[in-house]
Amino acid sequence: MSSEPTERIPAALRTEALEQLLTERGLVDPTAMDKFITNYETNVGPLNGAKVVAKAWTDPEYRERLLTDGTAAIKELGFTGSQGEHIVVVENTATTHNVIVCTLCSCYPWPVLGLPPSWYKDPAYRARVVKEPRAVLAEMGLELADDVRITVRDSSSEVRWLVLPQRPAGTENLDEDALIPLVTRDAMVGVAKVAAP
Ligand code: FE
């Protein structure tokens, strides 16, 4: 064993070592693994989530279904797969704000958001957002008024959370297709708001 604590070895290096070991022992097929990663890097991303949000903003019945059974409503749009087996959608409003974290590791709703950004996996974000969400959000550029109630949602292997952001004022005349490009990944994690165009 190395004397260096494992947490000081970069995750990428540890992952590479693990992949090599698994490949050598014939436990994983590196070609299949590359295909899997490329798919999540290129085909699956926050655009899927943006489509879900824009539909919910323009179709009240869909919004109801999304907030009642997120997994099923997301599946209606064709988005399913790994880390999307059980997605719960929570709505941000003028008075309540949800922000998502995985305190244990990096659980994230892949079918709608793709792979998580590095800050989401950062131990500092994971530890601090639970204890001082208002301060962490402010550091990330989102200042919330004191009367806005913040709820931190902890994703796990059981449940992955997705935020339905508040539709910005001034977008009343935009249709679903025009709303999609406004919706950002960060707004669907709850570390930002959707800005009007
Ligand atoms: Fe996790």
Coordinates of N, CA and C and ligand atoms in Angstrom, one line a residue:
M1 N 0.8 -1.2 0.0 CA 0.0 0.0 0.0 C 0.9 1.3 0.0
S2 N 0.4 2.2 -0.7 CA 1.1 3.5 -0.7 C 0.8 4.2 0.6
S3 N 1.8 5.0 1.0 CA 1.6 5.7 2.3 C 0.7 7.0 2.1
E4 N 0.5 7.3 0.8 CA -0.3 8.5 0.6 C -1.8 8.2 0.8
P5 N -2.5 9.1 1.5 CA -4.0 8.8 1.7 C -4.7 8.8 0.4
T6 N -5.6 7.9 0.2 CA -6.2 7.8 -1.2 C -6.9 9.1 -1.6
E7 N -7.5 9.9 -0.6 CA -8.2 11.0 -1.1 C -7.3 12.1 -1.7
R8 N -6.0 11.9 -1.5 CA -5.1 12.9 -2.2 C -4.7 12.5 -3.6
I9 N -5.0 11.3 -3.9 CA -4.7 10.8 -5.3 C -5.9 11.3 -6.2
P10 N -5.6 12.0 -7.3 CA -6.7 12.5 -8.1 C -7.7 11.3 -8.5
A11 N -9.0 11.7 -8.5 CA -10.0 10.7 -8.9 C -9.7 10.1 -10.2
A12 N -9.3 10.9 -11.2 CA -9.1 10.4 -12.6 C -8.0 9.3 -12.6
L13 N -7.0 9.5 -11.8 CA -5.9 8.5 -11.7 C -6.4 7.2 -11.1
R14 N -7.1 7.4 -10.0 CA -7.6 6.2 -9.4 C -8.6 5.4 -10.3
T15 N -9.4 6.2 -11.0 CA -10.4 5.5 -11.9 C -9.6 4.8 -13.0
E16 N -8.6 5.4 -13.5 CA -7.8 4.8 -14.6 C -7.2 3.5 -14.1
A17 N -6.6 3.5 -12.9 CA -6.0 2.3 -12.3 C -7.0 1.2 -12.1
L18 N -8.2 1.6 -11.7 CA -9.3 0.6 -11.5 C -9.7 0.0 -12.8
E19 N -9.9 0.9 -13.8 CA -10.3 0.4 -15.1 C -9.2 -0.6 -15.7
Q20 N -8.0 -0.3 -15.5 CA -6.9 -1.1 -16.0 C -6.9 -2.5 -15.3
L21 N -7.1 -2.5 -14.0 CA -7.2 -3.7 -13.2 C -8.4 -4.6 -13.7
L22 N -9.5 -3.9 -13.9 CA -10.7 -4.7 -14.3 C -10.6 -5.2 -15.7
T23 N -9.9 -4.5 -16.5 CA -9.7 -4.9 -17.9 C -8.8 -6.1 -17.9
E24 N -7.7 -6.0 -17.2 CA -6.7 -7.1 -17.1 C -7.3 -8.4 -16.6
R25 N -8.2 -8.3 -15.7 CA -8.9 -9.5 -15.2 C -10.0 -9.9 -16.0
G26 N -10.3 -9.2 -17.1 CA -11.4 -9.6 -18.0 C -12.7 -9.3 -17.5
L27 N -12.8 -8.4 -16.5 CA -14.1 -8.1 -15.9 C -14.9 -7.0 -16.7
V28 N -14.2 -6.1 -17.4 CA -14.9 -5.2 -18.2 C -14.3 -5.1 -19.6
D29 N -15.1 -4.7 -20.6 CA -14.7 -4.6 -22.0 C -14.4 -3.1 -22.2
P30 N -13.1 -2.7 -22.5 CA -12.8 -1.3 -22.6 C -13.6 -0.6 -23.8
T31 N -13.9 -1.4 -24.8 CA -14.6 -0.8 -26.0 C -16.0 -0.4 -25.5
A32 N -16.6 -1.4 -24.8 CA -18.0 -1.1 -24.4 C -18.0 0.1 -23.4
M33 N -17.0 0.2 -22.6 CA -17.0 1.3 -21.6 C -16.8 2.6 -22.3
D34 N -15.9 2.6 -23.3 CA -15.7 3.9 -24.1 C -17.0 4.3 -24.8
K35 N -17.7 3.4 -25.3 CA -19.0 3.7 -26.0 C -20.0 4.3 -25.1
F36 N -20.0 3.7 -23.9 CA -20.9 4.2 -22.8 C -20.6 5.6 -22.4
I37 N -19.3 5.9 -22.2 CA -18.9 7.2 -21.8 C -19.2 8.2 -22.9
T38 N -18.8 7.9 -24.1 CA -19.0 8.8 -25.3 C -20.5 9.1 -25.4
N39 N -21.3 8.1 -25.2 CA -22.8 8.4 -25.3 C -23.2 9.4 -24.3
Y40 N -22.8 9.3 -23.1 CA -23.2 10.3 -22.1 C -22.5 11.6 -22.3
E41 N -21.3 11.6 -22.9 CA -20.7 12.9 -23.1 C -21.3 13.7 -24.3
T42 N -21.8 13.0 -25.3 CA -22.2 13.6 -26.5 C -23.7 13.6 -26.8
N43 N -24.3 12.5 -26.5 CA -25.8 12.4 -26.9 C -26.7 12.8 -25.8
V44 N -26.3 12.5 -24.5 CA -27.2 12.7 -23.4 C -26.6 13.9 -22.7
G45 N -27.4 14.9 -22.5 CA -26.9 16.1 -21.7 C -28.1 16.9 -21.2
P46 N -27.8 18.1 -20.7 CA -28.8 19.0 -20.1 C -29.9 19.4 -21.1
L47 N -29.7 19.2 -22.4 CA -30.7 19.6 -23.4 C -32.0 18.7 -23.1
N48 N -31.8 17.5 -22.7 CA -32.9 16.6 -22.4 C -33.7 17.2 -21.3
G49 N -33.0 17.6 -20.2 CA -33.7 18.2 -19.1 C -34.4 19.5 -19.5
A50 N -33.8 20.3 -20.3 CA -34.4 21.5 -20.8 C -35.7 21.3 -21.5
K51 N -35.7 20.2 -22.3 CA -37.0 19.9 -23.0 C -38.1 19.5 -22.0
V52 N -37.7 18.8 -20.9 CA -38.7 18.4 -19.9 C -39.2 19.7 -19.2
V53 N -38.3 20.6 -18.9 CA -38.7 21.8 -18.2 C -39.6 22.7 -19.1
A54 N -39.2 22.9 -20.3 CA -40.0 23.7 -21.2 C -41.4 23.2 -21.5
K55 N -41.5 21.8 -21.5 CA -42.8 21.2 -21.7 C -43.7 21.5 -20.4
A56 N -43.0 21.3 -19.2 CA -43.8 21.5 -18.0 C -44.2 23.0 -17.9
W57 N -43.4 23.9 -18.4 CA -43.8 25.3 -18.3 C -45.0 25.7 -19.2
T58 N -45.2 24.9 -20.3 CA -46.2 25.3 -21.3 C -47.4 24.3 -21.3
D59 N -47.3 23.2 -20.5 CA -48.4 22.2 -20.5 C -48.7 21.9 -19.1
P60 N -49.7 22.5 -18.5 CA -50.0 22.3 -17.0 C -50.3 20.9 -16.7
E61 N -50.9 20.1 -17.6 CA -51.1 18.7 -17.2 C -49.8 17.9 -17.2
Y62 N -48.9 18.2 -18.1 CA -47.6 17.6 -18.0 C -46.9 17.9 -16.8
R63 N -46.9 19.2 -16.4 CA -46.3 19.7 -15.1 C -46.8 18.9 -13.9
E64 N -48.1 18.6 -13.9 CA -48.7 17.8 -12.8 C -48.1 16.4 -12.8
R65 N -48.1 15.8 -14.0 CA -47.5 14.5 -14.0 C -46.1 14.4 -13.6
L66 N -45.3 15.5 -14.1 CA -43.9 15.5 -13.8 C -43.6 15.6 -12.3
L67 N -44.5 16.4 -11.6 CA -44.3 16.6 -10.2 C -44.8 15.4 -9.3
T68 N -45.7 14.7 -10.0 CA -46.3 13.5 -9.3 C -45.4 12.3 -9.5
D69 N -45.0 12.0 -10.7 CA -44.2 10.9 -11.0 C -43.1 11.3 -12.0
G70 N -42.0 11.8 -11.6 CA -41.0 12.3 -12.4 C -40.5 11.3 -13.4
T71 N -40.2 10.1 -12.9 CA -39.6 9.1 -13.8 C -40.5 8.8 -15.0
A72 N -41.8 8.6 -14.7 CA -42.8 8.3 -15.8 C -42.9 9.5 -16.8
A73 N -43.0 10.7 -16.3 CA -43.2 11.9 -17.1 C -42.0 12.1 -18.0
I74 N -40.8 11.9 -17.4 CA -39.6 12.0 -18.2 C -39.5 11.0 -19.3
K75 N -40.0 9.8 -18.9 CA -39.9 8.7 -19.9 C -40.9 9.0 -21.1
E76 N -41.9 9.7 -20.8 CA -42.9 10.1 -21.9 C -42.1 10.8 -23.1
L77 N -41.0 11.5 -22.7 CA -40.2 12.2 -23.7 C -39.1 11.3 -24.2
G78 N -39.0 10.1 -23.8 CA -38.1 9.2 -24.3 C -36.7 9.1 -23.5
F79 N -36.7 9.8 -22.4 CA -35.4 9.8 -21.6 C -35.5 8.8 -20.5
T80 N -34.7 7.8 -20.7 CA -34.6 6.7 -19.7 C -33.1 6.3 -19.6
G81 N -32.8 5.4 -18.7 CA -31.5 4.8 -18.7 C -30.8 4.9 -17.3
S82 N -29.5 4.6 -17.3 CA -28.7 4.5 -16.1 C -28.9 5.8 -15.3
Q83 N -29.0 5.6 -14.0 CA -29.1 6.7 -13.0 C -30.4 7.5 -13.2
G84 N -31.3 6.9 -14.0 CA -32.6 7.6 -14.2 C -33.8 6.7 -13.8
E85 N -33.5 5.6 -13.0 CA -34.5 4.7 -12.6 C -35.6 5.3 -11.7
H86 N -35.2 6.2 -10.9 CA -36.1 6.9 -10.0 C -35.8 8.4 -9.8
I87 N -36.4 9.2 -10.6 CA -36.2 10.6 -10.6 C -37.3 11.3 -9.9
V88 N -37.1 12.2 -9.0 CA -38.1 13.0 -8.3 C -37.9 14.4 -8.7
V89 N -38.9 15.1 -9.2 CA -38.8 16.5 -9.7 C -39.4 17.4 -8.6
V90 N -38.7 18.4 -8.2 CA -39.2 19.4 -7.3 C -39.2 20.8 -7.9
E91 N -40.2 21.6 -7.6 CA -40.4 22.9 -8.2 C -39.9 24.0 -7.4
N92 N -39.1 24.9 -8.1 CA -38.7 26.1 -7.4 C -39.7 27.2 -7.7
T93 N -40.0 28.0 -6.7 CA -40.9 29.1 -6.9 C -40.3 30.4 -6.3
A94 N -41.1 31.4 -6.2 CA -40.6 32.7 -5.7 C -40.3 32.6 -4.2
T95 N -40.9 31.6 -3.5 CA -40.7 31.5 -2.1 C -40.0 30.2 -1.6
T96 N -39.9 29.2 -2.5 CA -39.2 28.0 -2.1 C -38.1 27.7 -3.1
H97 N -37.0 27.3 -2.6 CA -35.8 27.0 -3.5 C -35.2 25.6 -3.2
N98 N -35.1 24.7 -4.1 CA -34.5 23.4 -4.0 C -33.1 23.4 -4.6
V99 N -32.2 22.8 -4.0 CA -30.8 22.6 -4.5 C -30.4 21.2 -4.3
I100 N -29.7 20.7 -5.3 CA -29.4 19.2 -5.3 C -27.9 19.0 -5.1
V101 N -27.7 17.9 -4.3 CA -26.3 17.5 -4.0 C -26.4 15.9 -3.9
C102 N -25.2 15.3 -3.9 CA -25.1 13.9 -3.5 C -24.0 14.0 -2.4
T103 N -24.4 13.9 -1.2 CA -23.4 14.0 -0.1 C -22.4 12.9 -0.1
L104 N -22.9 11.7 -0.5 CA -22.0 10.5 -0.4 C -21.0 10.4 -1.6
C105 N -21.5 10.7 -2.8 CA -20.6 10.6 -3.9 C -21.0 11.5 -5.0
S106 N -21.6 11.1 -6.1 CA -21.9 12.0 -7.2 C -23.2 11.6 -7.9
C107 N -24.2 11.0 -7.2 CA -25.4 10.5 -7.8 C -26.1 11.7 -8.5
Y108 N -26.6 11.5 -9.7 CA -27.0 12.6 -10.6 C -28.0 12.0 -11.6
P109 N -29.0 12.7 -12.1 CA -30.0 12.1 -13.0 C -29.4 12.1 -14.5
W110 N -28.6 11.2 -14.8 CA -27.9 11.2 -16.1 C -28.8 11.3 -17.3
P111 N -30.0 10.6 -17.4 CA -30.8 10.7 -18.6 C -31.3 12.2 -19.0
V112 N -31.4 13.0 -17.9 CA -31.8 14.4 -18.2 C -30.7 15.4 -18.1
L113 N -29.6 15.1 -17.4 CA -28.6 16.1 -17.3 C -27.2 15.7 -17.8
G114 N -27.1 14.5 -18.2 CA -25.8 14.0 -18.7 C -24.9 13.7 -17.5
L115 N -23.6 13.8 -17.7 CA -22.6 13.6 -16.6 C -22.5 14.8 -15.7
P116 N -22.3 14.6 -14.4 CA -22.2 15.8 -13.5 C -20.9 16.6 -13.7
P117 N -21.1 17.9 -13.5 CA -19.9 18.8 -13.6 C -18.9 18.5 -12.5
S118 N -17.7 19.0 -12.6 CA -16.7 18.6 -11.6 C -17.0 19.3 -10.2
W119 N -17.6 20.5 -10.2 CA -17.9 21.1 -8.9 C -19.0 20.3 -8.1
Y120 N -19.8 19.6 -8.9 CA -20.9 18.7 -8.2 C -20.2 17.6 -7.4
K121 N -19.1 17.1 -7.9 CA -18.4 16.0 -7.3 C -17.4 16.5 -6.2
D122 N -17.2 17.8 -6.1 CA -16.2 18.4 -5.2 C -16.6 18.2 -3.8
P123 N -15.7 17.6 -2.9 CA -16.1 17.3 -1.5 C -16.5 18.6 -0.8
A124 N -16.0 19.8 -1.2 CA -16.3 21.0 -0.5 C -17.8 21.4 -0.8
Y125 N -18.2 21.3 -2.1 CA -19.6 21.5 -2.4 C -20.5 20.6 -1.6
R126 N -20.2 19.3 -1.7 CA -21.0 18.3 -1.1 C -21.2 18.5 0.4
A127 N -20.2 18.9 1.1 CA -20.2 19.1 2.5 C -20.9 20.4 2.9
R128 N -20.5 21.4 2.2 CA -21.0 22.8 2.6 C -22.4 23.1 2.2
V129 N -22.9 22.6 1.1 CA -24.2 23.0 0.6 C -25.3 22.6 1.6
V130 N -25.0 21.5 2.3 CA -25.9 21.0 3.3 C -26.0 21.9 4.5
K131 N -24.8 22.4 5.0 CA -24.7 23.1 6.2 C -25.0 24.6 6.0
E132 N -24.6 25.1 4.9 CA -24.8 26.6 4.6 C -25.1 26.8 3.2
P133 N -26.3 26.3 2.8 CA -26.7 26.4 1.4 C -26.8 27.9 0.9
R134 N -27.3 28.8 1.7 CA -27.4 30.2 1.3 C -26.1 30.8 0.9
A135 N -25.1 30.5 1.7 CA -23.7 31.0 1.5 C -23.1 30.4 0.2
V136 N -23.3 29.1 0.1 CA -22.7 28.4 -1.1 C -23.3 28.9 -2.4
L137 N -24.7 29.1 -2.3 CA -25.4 29.6 -3.5 C -24.9 31.0 -3.9
A138 N -24.7 31.8 -2.8 CA -24.3 33.2 -3.1 C -22.9 33.2 -3.7
E139 N -22.0 32.3 -3.3 CA -20.7 32.2 -3.8 C -20.8 31.7 -5.3
M140 N -21.8 31.0 -5.6 CA -22.0 30.5 -7.0 C -22.7 31.5 -7.9
G141 N -23.1 32.7 -7.3 CA -23.7 33.7 -8.0 C -25.2 33.8 -7.9
L142 N -25.8 33.0 -7.0 CA -27.2 33.1 -6.8 C -27.5 33.6 -5.4
E143 N -27.9 34.9 -5.3 CA -28.3 35.5 -4.1 C -29.8 35.3 -3.9
L144 N -30.2 34.6 -2.8 CA -31.6 34.4 -2.5 C -32.0 35.3 -1.3
A145 N -33.2 35.9 -1.4 CA -33.7 36.7 -0.4 C -33.9 35.9 0.9
D146 N -33.8 36.5 2.1 CA -33.9 35.9 3.3 C -35.2 35.1 3.6
D147 N -36.3 35.5 2.9 CA -37.6 34.9 3.1 C -37.8 33.7 2.2
V148 N -36.8 33.4 1.3 CA -36.9 32.2 0.4 C -36.5 31.0 1.2
R149 N -37.3 30.0 1.3 CA -37.0 28.8 2.0 C -36.1 27.8 1.1
I150 N -35.0 27.5 1.6 CA -34.1 26.6 0.8 C -34.2 25.2 1.4
T151 N -34.4 24.2 0.5 CA -34.4 22.8 0.8 C -33.3 22.1 0.0
V152 N -32.4 21.4 0.7 CA -31.3 20.7 0.0 C -31.7 19.3 -0.2
R153 N -31.7 18.8 -1.4 CA -32.1 17.4 -1.7 C -30.9 16.6 -2.0
D154 N -30.8 15.5 -1.2 CA -29.6 14.6 -1.3 C -29.9 13.4 -2.2
S155 N -29.3 13.4 -3.3 CA -29.4 12.3 -4.3 C -28.7 11.1 -3.8
S156 N -29.2 10.0 -4.2 CA -28.6 8.7 -3.8 C -28.8 7.7 -4.8
S157 N -28.4 6.4 -4.6 CA -28.7 5.4 -5.6 C -30.2 5.1 -5.6
E158 N -30.9 5.5 -4.6 CA -32.4 5.2 -4.5 C -33.1 6.3 -5.3
V159 N -32.8 7.5 -5.1 CA -33.5 8.6 -5.8 C -32.6 9.7 -6.3
R160 N -32.9 10.1 -7.5 CA -32.1 11.3 -8.1 C -33.1 12.4 -8.3
W161 N -32.7 13.6 -7.8 CA -33.5 14.8 -7.9 C -33.3 15.6 -9.1
L162 N -34.3 16.3 -9.6 CA -34.2 17.2 -10.7 C -35.1 18.4 -10.3
V163 N -34.5 19.6 -10.5 CA -35.3 20.9 -10.2 C -36.0 21.3 -11.4
L164 N -37.3 21.6 -11.2 CA -38.1 22.4 -12.2 C -37.9 23.8 -11.8
P165 N -37.1 24.6 -12.6 CA -36.9 26.0 -12.2 C -38.1 26.8 -12.4
Q166 N -38.1 28.0 -11.8 CA -39.2 29.0 -12.0 C -39.0 29.6 -13.4
R167 N -40.2 29.6 -14.1 CA -40.2 30.3 -15.4 C -40.0 31.8 -15.3
P168 N -39.0 32.3 -16.0 CA -38.7 33.8 -15.7 C -39.8 34.7 -16.3
A169 N -40.0 35.8 -15.6 CA -40.9 36.8 -16.1 C -40.5 37.3 -17.4
G170 N -41.4 37.7 -18.2 CA -41.1 38.2 -19.5 C -41.0 37.1 -20.6
T171 N -41.3 35.9 -20.3 CA -41.3 34.8 -21.3 C -42.7 34.3 -21.6
E172 N -43.7 35.1 -21.2 CA -45.1 34.6 -21.4 C -45.4 34.4 -22.8
N173 N -44.8 35.1 -23.8 CA -45.1 34.9 -25.2 C -44.3 33.9 -25.9
L174 N -43.3 33.3 -25.2 CA -42.5 32.3 -25.8 C -43.2 30.9 -25.8
D175 N -43.0 30.2 -26.9 CA -43.5 28.8 -26.9 C -42.5 27.8 -26.4
E176 N -42.9 26.5 -26.4 CA -42.0 25.5 -25.8 C -40.6 25.5 -26.5
D177 N -40.6 25.5 -27.8 CA -39.3 25.5 -28.5 C -38.4 26.7 -28.2
A178 N -39.0 27.8 -28.0 CA -38.2 29.0 -27.7 C -37.8 29.0 -26.3
L179 N -38.4 28.3 -25.4 CA -38.0 28.3 -24.0 C -36.9 27.3 -23.7
I180 N -36.8 26.3 -24.5 CA -35.8 25.2 -24.3 C -34.3 25.8 -24.1
P181 N -33.9 26.7 -25.0 CA -32.5 27.2 -24.9 C -32.2 28.0 -23.7
L182 N -33.3 28.5 -23.0 CA -33.1 29.3 -21.8 C -32.7 28.5 -20.6
V183 N -33.1 27.2 -20.6 CA -33.0 26.4 -19.4 C -31.6 25.8 -19.3
T184 N -30.9 26.1 -18.2 CA -29.5 25.7 -18.1 C -29.4 24.5 -17.1
R185 N -28.3 23.8 -17.2 CA -28.0 22.7 -16.3 C -28.0 23.2 -14.9
D186 N -27.3 24.3 -14.6 CA -27.2 24.8 -13.2 C -28.6 25.1 -12.6
A187 N -29.5 25.6 -13.5 CA -30.9 25.9 -13.0 C -31.6 24.6 -12.6
M188 N -31.3 23.5 -13.3 CA -31.9 22.2 -13.0 C -31.3 21.5 -11.8
V189 N -30.1 22.0 -11.4 CA -29.5 21.5 -10.2 C -29.9 22.4 -9.0
G190 N -30.3 23.6 -9.3 CA -30.8 24.5 -8.3 C -29.7 25.5 -7.8
V191 N -28.6 25.6 -8.6 CA -27.5 26.6 -8.2 C -27.6 27.9 -9.0
A192 N -28.6 28.0 -9.8 CA -28.9 29.2 -10.6 C -30.3 29.3 -10.9
K193 N -30.7 30.5 -11.4 CA -32.1 30.7 -11.8 C -32.1 30.7 -13.3
V194 N -33.2 30.5 -14.0 CA -33.3 30.7 -15.4 C -33.5 32.2 -15.7
A195 N -32.6 32.8 -16.5 CA -32.7 34.2 -16.8 C -33.6 34.4 -18.0
A196 N -34.3 35.6 -18.0 CA -35.1 35.9 -19.2 C -34.2 36.2 -20.3
P197 N -34.6 36.1 -21.6 CA -33.7 36.3 -22.7 C -33.4 37.8 -22.8
Ligands
FE1 FE -23.8 9.5 -5.2

